[in-house]
Every structure is written in C-alpha cells, then in structure tokens.
Amino acid sequence: MDADTFAQFHEQLERYVRERLIPAEKDVIENDRVPDDILDEMKDMGLFGLSVPEDHGGAGLNMTQYAKIVKTMSYAAPAFRSIFSINIGMFNSALKNGGTKAQQDEWWPRIAAGEIACFGLTEPGSGSDSAAMATTAKPDPDGNGWILNGSKRYITNAPHADVALIMARTEKDALPKNAHVSAFIVPMDTPGVSTGSPDKKMGQAGSHIADVMLDDVHVPGDALLGGETGQGFRFAMMSLDNGRISVGAASTGYARRALDSALRYATERKAFGEPIANFQLIQQMLAESETEIYAAECMMADVTARADAGESTIKQAAAFKVFASEMCGRVVDRVVQIYGGAGYLAEYDAERFFRDARIYRIYEGTTQILQLQIAKHMLREYAAL
C-alpha cells in the first residue's frame, strides 16, 4: 500500500478504534466475544487481509505498516486484535515463505475475505521443545495424502477458525534442524478435526483459545505446505518472527492505552486538596512509563525497517518482543498503583489492563526462551568474527 493511502487508512482506523471499538469493550467483556456486527465491519475494512498481497485480495502492507496497524488496534481490548492476528501474522507469513503458488492462490483470497485461521504448534507435552512433538502425519496407504493424529493446545481462535496450519511429525526420530516436523494446511471442517471448549483465562475476554484434536484426519497431498516434508519447523519459526513483532506492537499499543488511562485518573483524582498528578512520585511513575513506551516504539520502528529492507530479524524481533511485553507488564503495574485501591477493583479499567497484559510475556515465545535465542545468536555472531 502506498504511503498516502496508508496514512488515510491509518487515520480512519484510529477513529474507528476510539469511536467504535472502545465503546464496545463492555459488550466484549460481558459476553466474552467480539460482536458479530463488529466482526463483519472488520472484515469489510480488510483487516483480515492486511498482509496478503494486493493481487490476491489483500492490502499488501509492508512490515512497518503492519506493525503500526497492530499497535493502533491494540489500543482497544485485546480481543479485537486477536481475532485477525493469526491471519495476517503467522498463517500468512508461513504461506508467503513456504506455500506453493497453488496454495497461495487458494488461501490468500480466502483469508483476505475473512476466513479465520489458527496456528497449531503447541501441544500438551510440547511447546518450545519441538523434539517432543507427538502429533504425527503418516502417508495415506490408500492415496497420496496424509493421515494426521494428535492434539494441539492453547490454540488462539480454534473455536471459530476456518483453517489451521498444523505442525506434525513426519519422521519418527528428531533429525538435525528439526527436519522431523512438517506443516499442513487443514480446513477445520475436515472429518476427524474437533475442538475442545474454550479455556477460561486470566484476561483478554473475547479472545478464545482451545485444544484442537486430530483423529485419523485425512488430508490430500497438496495440504503439505510447500509440497515438501521436513520444512514445517523452519516455516513455523519464520512465522513466529512475524508473530513476535505483532505481540511487541500489541504490548506497546496496550501500554499506551493504560498510561493514558492513568494520566486521566491522576489528573481527576484529588488527595490533600489537589490532583494526585501534582505529586512527584506519581509523576515519576508516569515519566518512567512514557520513557519505556517510547523505547519500545523506537525498537518497533527499527526492527520493522530492517524486515522491510530484507534483513534477517530473528534476534531483533525476539528482543523487541521481550522488551515490549515486559515493559507493558511494568506499565500496567504502575497504572494499578496510580489508581491506588481503585486499581484493584474490577469496576475500573486498571484491573483489566493488569490481567490482559500478563499473557504478552508468554505467547509467541516466553521471555526466557527468547532470551536464550537472543544469546545464541549473539554467541554465533561473535564466533563468526
């Protein structure tokens, strides 16, 4: 999307977030779902196909534009970003990096039109440890397809997804570079695919996760992403770089929302005859939060510019996600403190911000796993000097 068109779209989206989505948050929280009319509006706006190429029905945003949109959407309740984030993030990234032309031609227009995707990597006994993956894909003895068996856990959008990208073991033993894992595009209405009840979570009302069960699921040969076995983990990791930038942008946008709320409360709330915003230790918490949000915004600008320039951003995407998610946790904690006793009550937004933000440090790679990844790349780069 050219710069002028994007600027207009971004301005329109900022108004939509403040005038439409934020007033709808109470409905989302009370009913634990994004209202159907808003979901339809988001599809009509093209939010489900932001990163899909324009010649396949999408907006064709680059990484810098994509992150700005995610950050803007994340000023509102997290459920609004979550419902389309897998489409424009991990699913589309895997399709772009590893899909065949036929797979792209089939699925890009469908997800751009609003079909909802989910991403099946994590299992009950396997998260970051792909060697422990138990889901299997075996050649169908009656044809050129595959038979999938296993289960996936904590899968965002699973209860209402139309399609899943499923990682499965195609070799018995863990081969070098995770070549035992392959990726499959699996429509959720395929016989043998089922989902569990949505899990009850600490926060992020309206955003649903659930188990995905695969019981003798037959898929055709062209369901294999890229048409080649042993590439699934590589595609997944490349997709997770995109997902980590998305979570970093979401953390940054939500931290800004929380800080704006704290500014408003500190200006209106009075103690000892004056607004608490006049107290220096309140100002310190506000200033620390502003400083950290600004740092995250600068990291986002850098990592997305690198991605748009064609650089590998494995280390930078991980660093941005770690800093932004941890920063958001610190900001929402300060916001609760600024609210004081009111910050502990569900009646006020601060309590919700605190619960919603906690997951950002966990999904798309925990802080600790990403710290290991960052250090690994540092040591590898040093050894190559």
JSON list of C-alpha atoms in Angstrom, two decimals, residues 32 55 119 129 149 173 185 197 203-204 212 229 278 337 341:
[
{"chain": "A", "resi": 32, "resn": "ASP", "atom": "CA", "xyz": [-16.78, -12.92, 26.11]},
{"chain": "A", "resi": 55, "resn": "ASP", "atom": "CA", "xyz": [-3.21, -9.11, -6.34]},
{"chain": "A", "resi": 119, "resn": "PHE", "atom": "CA", "xyz": [-1.77, -21.95, 14.12]},
{"chain": "A", "resi": 129, "resn": "ASP", "atom": "CA", "xyz": [10.61, -28.30, 22.58]},
{"chain": "A", "resi": 149, "resn": "ASN", "atom": "CA", "xyz": [-3.31, -37.83, 14.63]},
{"chain": "A", "resi": 173, "resn": "ASP", "atom": "CA", "xyz": [13.24, -39.51, 15.18]},
{"chain": "A", "resi": 185, "resn": "ILE", "atom": "CA", "xyz": [-2.99, -26.70, 5.82]},
{"chain": "A", "resi": 197, "resn": "SER", "atom": "CA", "xyz": [-14.39, -25.97, 24.97]},
{"chain": "A", "resi": 203, "resn": "GLY", "atom": "CA", "xyz": [-7.69, -11.98, 30.97]},
{"chain": "A", "resi": 204, "resn": "GLN", "atom": "CA", "xyz": [-8.25, -10.97, 27.35]},
{"chain": "A", "resi": 212, "resn": "VAL", "atom": "CA", "xyz": [-7.56, -28.97, 18.65]},
{"chain": "A", "resi": 229, "resn": "THR", "atom": "CA", "xyz": [8.38, -32.67, 4.24]},
{"chain": "A", "resi": 278, "resn": "ASN", "atom": "CA", "xyz": [0.91, 17.05, 41.19]},
{"chain": "A", "resi": 337, "resn": "GLN", "atom": "CA", "xyz": [-0.51, 1.70, 41.74]},
{"chain": "A", "resi": 341, "resn": "GLY", "atom": "CA", "xyz": [-7.26, 0.98, 45.92]}
]
